[in-house]
mmCIF file of C-alpha atoms in Angstrom:
data_model
loop_
_atom_site.group_PDB
_atom_site.id
_atom_site.type_symbol
_atom_site.label_atom_id
_atom_site.label_comp_id
_atom_site.label_asym_id
_atom_site.label_seq_id
_atom_site.Cartn_x
_atom_site.Cartn_y
_atom_site.Cartn_z
ATOM 1 C CA MET A 1 0.132 -0.140 -0.127
ATOM 2 C CA ARG A 2 0.541 3.587 -0.854
ATOM 3 C CA MET A 3 0.821 5.413 2.634
ATOM 4 C CA LEU A 4 1.596 8.919 3.544
ATOM 5 C CA VAL A 5 3.030 9.653 7.050
ATOM 6 C CA ALA A 6 2.159 12.916 8.534
ATOM 7 C CA GLY A 7 5.369 13.922 10.004
ATOM 8 C CA GLY A 8 7.143 11.755 8.951
ATOM 9 C CA THR A 9 10.959 13.121 10.544
ATOM 10 C CA GLY A 10 9.870 13.514 13.940
ATOM 11 C CA HIS A 11 10.403 11.609 17.003
ATOM 12 C CA VAL A 12 7.443 8.405 15.913
ATOM 13 C CA GLY A 13 7.191 9.160 12.358
ATOM 14 C CA SER A 14 10.246 8.671 11.547
ATOM 15 C CA ARG A 15 10.607 5.423 12.959
ATOM 16 C CA LEU A 16 6.960 4.841 11.952
ATOM 17 C CA THR A 17 8.331 5.568 7.980
ATOM 18 C CA ALA A 18 10.772 2.881 8.610
ATOM 19 C CA ARG A 19 8.458 0.460 10.058
ATOM 20 C CA LEU A 20 6.342 0.404 7.499
ATOM 21 C CA ARG A 21 9.038 0.178 4.704
ATOM 22 C CA GLU A 22 10.404 -2.776 6.490
ATOM 23 C CA LEU A 23 7.090 -4.248 6.081
ATOM 24 C CA GLY A 24 7.178 -3.603 2.202
ATOM 25 C CA HIS A 25 4.980 -0.544 1.580
ATOM 26 C CA ASP A 26 5.565 2.544 -0.369
ATOM 27 C CA VAL A 27 5.587 5.319 2.360
ATOM 28 C CA VAL A 28 5.663 8.802 1.566
ATOM 29 C CA VAL A 29 6.968 11.429 4.395
ATOM 30 C CA GLY A 30 5.364 14.586 4.653
ATOM 31 C CA SER A 31 6.987 17.028 5.995
ATOM 32 C CA ARG A 32 8.041 20.979 5.426
ATOM 33 C CA ARG A 33 11.263 20.283 3.893
ATOM 34 C CA ASP A 34 9.594 18.325 1.391
ATOM 35 C CA GLY A 35 7.324 20.846 0.715
ATOM 36 C CA PHE A 36 4.364 19.644 2.548
ATOM 37 C CA ASP A 37 3.006 22.191 5.112
ATOM 38 C CA PRO A 38 -0.741 21.288 6.515
ATOM 39 C CA VAL A 39 -0.436 24.289 9.019
ATOM 40 C CA THR A 40 -0.609 27.137 5.243
ATOM 41 C CA GLY A 41 -2.026 24.317 3.094
ATOM 42 C CA ALA A 42 1.089 24.555 0.888
ATOM 43 C CA GLY A 43 1.903 20.806 -0.611
ATOM 44 C CA VAL A 44 -1.463 19.168 1.082
ATOM 45 C CA GLY A 45 -3.336 17.804 -1.616
ATOM 46 C CA ASP A 46 -0.112 16.745 -4.019
ATOM 47 C CA THR A 47 1.425 15.042 -1.292
ATOM 48 C CA VAL A 48 -1.717 13.358 -0.029
ATOM 49 C CA ARG A 49 -2.776 12.284 -4.174
ATOM 50 C CA GLY A 50 -2.630 8.877 -4.239
ATOM 51 C CA ALA A 51 -1.827 7.568 -0.843
ATOM 52 C CA ASP A 52 -4.525 4.758 0.361
ATOM 53 C CA VAL A 53 -3.421 5.704 3.867
ATOM 54 C CA VAL A 54 -2.453 8.374 5.839
ATOM 55 C CA VAL A 55 -1.335 8.036 9.012
ATOM 56 C CA ASP A 56 -1.218 11.610 11.081
ATOM 57 C CA VAL A 57 1.466 11.778 13.424
ATOM 58 C CA LEU A 58 1.826 15.845 13.420
ATOM 59 C CA ASN A 59 3.177 17.724 16.640
ATOM 60 C CA SER A 60 3.628 20.733 17.915
ATOM 61 C CA PRO A 61 4.853 22.373 20.865
ATOM 62 C CA GLU A 62 1.821 24.881 21.528
ATOM 63 C CA MET A 63 0.825 24.547 25.229
ATOM 64 C CA ALA A 64 -2.096 27.425 25.235
ATOM 65 C CA ALA A 65 -5.812 25.795 24.163
ATOM 66 C CA ALA A 66 -6.424 28.492 21.305
ATOM 67 C CA ALA A 67 -2.601 27.379 19.720
ATOM 68 C CA ALA A 68 -2.945 24.021 20.172
ATOM 69 C CA THR A 69 -6.577 23.562 19.011
ATOM 70 C CA ALA A 70 -5.887 26.322 16.288
ATOM 71 C CA PHE A 71 -2.298 23.203 15.315
ATOM 72 C CA PHE A 72 -4.190 20.084 15.220
ATOM 73 C CA ARG A 73 -7.725 20.798 14.293
ATOM 74 C CA GLY A 74 -6.435 23.405 11.516
ATOM 75 C CA THR A 75 -3.970 20.513 9.977
ATOM 76 C CA THR A 76 -6.215 17.799 10.542
ATOM 77 C CA GLU A 77 -9.032 19.421 8.672
ATOM 78 C CA ARG A 78 -6.684 20.525 5.840
ATOM 79 C CA LEU A 79 -5.638 16.742 6.261
ATOM 80 C CA LEU A 80 -8.496 15.760 6.065
ATOM 81 C CA ALA A 81 -10.098 17.397 3.004
ATOM 82 C CA ALA A 82 -7.622 16.538 0.773
ATOM 83 C CA GLU A 83 -7.475 13.092 1.596
ATOM 84 C CA LEU A 84 -11.537 12.941 0.691
ATOM 85 C CA SER A 85 -10.878 14.627 -2.515
ATOM 86 C CA THR A 86 -8.142 12.548 -3.436
ATOM 87 C CA GLY A 87 -9.959 9.289 -2.722
ATOM 88 C CA VAL A 88 -7.647 7.876 0.900
ATOM 89 C CA ARG A 89 -9.381 5.326 2.710
ATOM 90 C CA HIS A 90 -7.918 5.502 6.096
ATOM 91 C CA HIS A 91 -7.156 7.921 7.976
ATOM 92 C CA VAL A 92 -5.048 7.239 10.933
ATOM 93 C CA LEU A 93 -4.772 9.548 14.165
ATOM 94 C CA LEU A 94 -2.276 9.667 16.598
ATOM 95 C CA SER A 95 -3.418 11.380 20.133
ATOM 96 C CA VAL A 96 -3.663 10.623 23.903
ATOM 97 C CA VAL A 97 -5.247 8.585 26.409
ATOM 98 C CA GLY A 98 -7.177 10.624 28.773
ATOM 99 C CA ALA A 99 -6.675 14.213 26.712
ATOM 100 C CA ASP A 100 -10.360 14.506 27.297
ATOM 101 C CA ARG A 101 -9.899 14.303 31.300
ATOM 102 C CA ALA A 102 -7.265 16.640 31.649
ATOM 103 C CA LEU A 103 -8.843 19.676 29.568
ATOM 104 C CA ALA A 104 -6.460 22.343 32.052
ATOM 105 C CA ASN A 105 -3.939 20.995 29.721
ATOM 106 C CA GLY A 106 -3.297 23.043 26.962
ATOM 107 C CA TYR A 107 -2.364 20.877 24.872
ATOM 108 C CA TYR A 108 -4.670 18.489 25.852
ATOM 109 C CA VAL A 109 -7.927 20.703 24.682
ATOM 110 C CA GLY A 110 -6.009 21.136 21.216
ATOM 111 C CA LYS A 111 -5.652 16.774 20.345
ATOM 112 C CA VAL A 112 -9.612 16.590 21.741
ATOM 113 C CA ALA A 113 -10.390 18.982 19.388
ATOM 114 C CA GLN A 114 -8.383 17.069 16.574
ATOM 115 C CA GLU A 115 -10.250 13.866 17.582
ATOM 116 C CA ASP A 116 -13.589 15.624 17.108
ATOM 117 C CA ALA A 117 -12.650 16.491 13.406
ATOM 118 C CA VAL A 118 -11.106 13.372 12.880
ATOM 119 C CA ARG A 119 -15.198 11.809 13.955
ATOM 120 C CA GLU A 120 -16.582 15.063 12.181
ATOM 121 C CA GLY A 121 -15.027 14.018 9.090
ATOM 122 C CA GLU A 122 -16.292 11.651 5.866
ATOM 123 C CA VAL A 123 -13.088 9.994 5.611
ATOM 124 C CA PRO A 124 -12.228 6.488 7.551
ATOM 125 C CA PHE A 125 -10.924 6.372 10.380
ATOM 126 C CA THR A 126 -8.871 4.653 13.576
ATOM 127 C CA ILE A 127 -7.849 6.724 16.579
ATOM 128 C CA VAL A 128 -4.731 5.322 18.258
ATOM 129 C CA ARG A 129 -4.396 7.131 21.543
ATOM 130 C CA ALA A 130 -1.105 6.118 23.642
ATOM 131 C CA THR A 131 -0.341 7.459 27.125
ATOM 132 C CA GLN A 132 2.940 9.224 28.067
ATOM 133 C CA PHE A 133 6.142 8.090 26.139
ATOM 134 C CA HIS A 134 9.050 6.528 28.419
ATOM 135 C CA ASP A 135 11.494 9.277 27.218
ATOM 136 C CA PHE A 136 9.294 11.713 27.888
ATOM 137 C CA VAL A 137 9.262 11.243 31.757
ATOM 138 C CA PRO A 138 11.997 14.034 32.439
ATOM 139 C CA THR A 139 10.852 16.224 30.780
ATOM 140 C CA ILE A 140 7.576 16.177 33.023
ATOM 141 C CA ALA A 141 10.053 15.937 36.166
ATOM 142 C CA ASP A 142 11.469 19.264 34.498
ATOM 143 C CA TRP A 143 7.929 20.714 34.257
ATOM 144 C CA LEU A 144 7.381 20.130 37.882
ATOM 145 C CA THR A 145 10.575 21.924 39.067
ATOM 146 C CA VAL A 146 10.169 24.763 40.608
ATOM 147 C CA ASP A 147 13.700 26.248 42.860
ATOM 148 C CA GLY A 148 15.740 22.737 42.259
ATOM 149 C CA THR A 149 12.798 20.637 43.550
ATOM 150 C CA VAL A 150 10.241 18.852 41.537
ATOM 151 C CA GLN A 151 6.831 18.793 43.044
ATOM 152 C CA ALA A 152 4.443 16.025 42.160
ATOM 153 C CA THR A 153 1.689 14.384 42.737
ATOM 154 C CA GLY A 154 0.315 11.150 42.731
ATOM 155 C CA THR A 155 -0.923 10.746 39.809
ATOM 156 C CA LEU A 156 -1.131 7.510 38.027
ATOM 157 C CA LEU A 157 0.699 7.220 34.727
ATOM 158 C CA GLN A 158 1.382 4.346 32.550
ATOM 159 C CA PRO A 159 4.206 4.909 30.380
ATOM 160 C CA VAL A 160 4.267 3.168 26.967
ATOM 161 C CA ALA A 161 7.893 2.430 24.891
ATOM 162 C CA VAL A 162 7.533 4.783 21.682
ATOM 163 C CA GLU A 163 8.368 1.339 20.015
ATOM 164 C CA ASP A 164 5.037 -0.228 21.135
ATOM 165 C CA VAL A 165 3.337 3.063 20.030
ATOM 166 C CA VAL A 166 4.613 2.204 16.557
ATOM 167 C CA ASP A 167 3.995 -1.394 16.281
ATOM 168 C CA LEU A 168 0.252 -0.373 16.549
ATOM 169 C CA LEU A 169 0.294 2.241 14.463
ATOM 170 C CA ALA A 170 1.969 -0.181 11.662
ATOM 171 C CA GLU A 171 -0.982 -2.717 12.600
ATOM 172 C CA VAL A 172 -3.800 -0.637 12.412
ATOM 173 C CA ALA A 173 -2.326 1.069 9.300
ATOM 174 C CA GLN A 174 -2.303 -1.955 7.232
ATOM 175 C CA GLY A 175 -5.944 -2.624 8.769
ATOM 176 C CA ALA A 176 -9.402 -1.517 8.598
ATOM 177 C CA PRO A 177 -10.700 1.559 9.718
ATOM 178 C CA LEU A 178 -12.409 0.733 12.964
ATOM 179 C CA GLN A 179 -14.528 4.301 12.982
ATOM 180 C CA ASP A 180 -13.456 3.878 16.926
ATOM 181 C CA THR A 181 -10.592 4.511 19.351
ATOM 182 C CA VAL A 182 -8.043 2.282 20.888
ATOM 183 C CA ASP A 183 -5.918 2.896 23.778
ATOM 184 C CA LEU A 184 -2.604 1.839 24.283
ATOM 185 C CA ALA A 185 -0.212 1.786 27.544
ATOM 186 C CA GLY A 186 2.738 0.600 28.950
ATOM 187 C CA PRO A 187 2.534 -3.175 30.810
ATOM 188 C CA ASP A 188 3.004 -1.347 34.332
ATOM 189 C CA ARG A 189 0.895 1.220 36.441
ATOM 190 C CA TYR A 190 3.128 3.952 38.558
ATOM 191 C CA ARG A 191 2.549 7.118 41.032
ATOM 192 C CA LEU A 192 4.309 9.798 39.261
ATOM 193 C CA ASP A 193 5.798 10.902 42.741
ATOM 194 C CA ASP A 194 7.815 7.257 42.759
ATOM 195 C CA LEU A 195 8.604 7.129 38.494
ATOM 196 C CA LEU A 196 10.306 10.684 39.018
ATOM 197 C CA ARG A 197 12.140 9.451 42.195
ATOM 198 C CA ALA A 198 13.287 6.608 40.460
ATOM 199 C CA THR A 199 14.193 8.225 37.046
ATOM 200 C CA LEU A 200 16.034 11.381 38.722
ATOM 201 C CA ALA A 201 18.202 8.643 40.706
ATOM 202 C CA ASP A 202 19.009 6.647 37.965
ATOM 203 C CA ARG A 203 20.002 9.545 35.966
ATOM 204 C CA SER A 204 21.696 10.923 38.836
ATOM 205 C CA ASP A 205 20.523 13.497 38.702
ATOM 206 C CA PRO A 206 20.591 15.588 42.251
ATOM 207 C CA ARG A 207 16.642 17.274 42.400
ATOM 208 C CA GLU A 208 14.857 15.991 45.488
ATOM 209 C CA VAL A 209 11.478 15.094 44.637
ATOM 210 C CA VAL A 210 8.810 16.004 46.932
ATOM 211 C CA THR A 211 5.155 14.748 47.089
ATOM 212 C CA VAL A 212 2.271 17.019 46.842
ATOM 213 C CA ASP A 213 -1.494 16.878 46.966
ATOM 214 C CA GLY A 214 -3.409 16.739 43.925
ATOM 215 C CA ALA A 215 -3.334 15.726 39.987
ATOM 216 C CA ALA A 216 -0.659 16.454 37.755
ATOM 217 C CA LEU A 217 -0.392 17.513 33.624
ATOM 218 C CA GLY A 218 -4.103 18.790 34.005
ATOM 219 C CA ALA A 219 -5.690 15.566 34.846
ATOM 220 C CA GLU A 220 -8.984 16.159 36.450
ATOM 221 C CA SER A 221 -8.275 13.115 39.292
ATOM 222 C CA ALA A 222 -5.520 10.952 40.477
ATOM 223 C CA ASP A 223 -6.436 7.993 37.018
ATOM 224 C CA ALA A 224 -7.329 10.533 34.197
ATOM 225 C CA LEU A 225 -4.053 9.887 32.603
ATOM 226 C CA VAL A 226 -4.278 5.944 32.076
ATOM 227 C CA PRO A 227 -6.952 4.002 30.498
ATOM 228 C CA LEU A 228 -9.905 3.049 32.439
ATOM 229 C CA GLY A 229 -11.336 0.399 30.116
ATOM 230 C CA ALA A 230 -9.994 -2.161 27.443
ATOM 231 C CA HIS A 231 -6.763 -1.047 26.119
ATOM 232 C CA ARG A 232 -3.606 -2.621 24.494
ATOM 233 C CA ARG A 233 -0.600 -3.096 26.434
ATOM 234 C CA GLY A 234 3.063 -2.544 24.850
ATOM 235 C CA GLY A 235 5.672 -5.409 25.803
ATOM 236 C CA ARG A 236 8.348 -3.069 27.026
ATOM 237 C CA ARG A 237 8.726 -1.943 30.659
ATOM 238 C CA TYR A 238 9.568 1.423 31.686
ATOM 239 C CA PRO A 239 13.817 1.160 31.705
ATOM 240 C CA VAL A 240 14.356 2.096 35.004
ATOM 241 C CA ALA A 241 14.532 -0.270 37.673
ATOM 242 C CA GLY A 242 12.841 0.037 41.469
ATOM 243 C CA VAL A 243 9.937 1.559 40.579
ATOM 244 C CA PRO A 244 7.073 0.723 42.890
ATOM 245 C CA VAL A 245 4.357 -0.287 40.662
ATOM 246 C CA ALA A 246 0.326 0.683 41.559
ATOM 247 C CA GLY A 247 -0.950 -2.363 39.757
ATOM 248 C CA GLY A 248 -4.116 -1.710 38.084
ATOM 249 C CA ALA A 249 -2.323 -2.068 34.623
ATOM 250 C CA ALA A 250 -4.596 -5.294 32.905
ATOM 251 C CA GLY A 251 -5.030 -5.069 29.195
ATOM 252 C CA THR A 252 -4.763 -6.978 25.854
ATOM 253 C CA ALA A 253 -1.232 -7.296 25.255
ATOM 254 C CA ALA A 254 0.353 -5.637 21.673
#
C-alpha cells in the first residue's frame, strides 16, 4: 500500500516510516522540508494524492489551548479535505489517553479538538491513543521543578515505549478503519512521584522529588491519564529498575 506519514521526520514519524518500509509499503514522508505544510495548506493536496492511508503523527509545542487547537484541528481539517478529494481510504490519528479528562492542559484541549475533527469528517478513521512515552518522563520532571525541587503528585501514569506505539500504528495502518479509538499503555502503572524519584536517581540527577497533593499535567483526577477500560498493552517495560508498581494495568498485549 501507499502510505503518507504526516510528520514523518519526527520522534514517532521517523520510526514509523522505517517500520512501514520494512513491511514492504510505499511510504511518503510528509514534512515541511519536502514541501508539505498542513499549517498553511501548501503542498498538502499534491502530497496526499495517490495515498491509500494517511497516518497523522504531527506534533506541536503549543501548550495554550487556543494555539494548540488552531494547530491540531486546523492541520487535521486540511489533511481530511485533501484525503476526501483524492480517495484516501483510511485516516489514522495518534492521540493521547485521557486527553478528554485533562482539559486544564491546553495541549490536550487541542488533541481533543483534533479527535473531534476526525470523527466529524467523512474519511474512514482509526484513532490510536497512547499514554506518555518512556522518554518523556524526564521532561515531566523539568515541568514540575520549582526552585530546584520537583513537586510531584500521586497521579497515575502508565508509560509506554515509543516502539510499542509504532508497532500498533503500523498494525492499524495496514488494517481496515475501525471508526473507533484504540487505547495503548505500557505494562505497568506507577505513581508519578515514585516514577520521577526513581528516574532522576537513575540519571544521577540530584533534584529532590517532593510529594504534593492534587493531580498533575492538567488531569482532573489521579487516574485521568491511564486507561479506564479495555486497552492494548505494550510489552516493553519502563527502563528504570526499582519503581514501585501501583497495579491496575491489566490489558490485552499489543
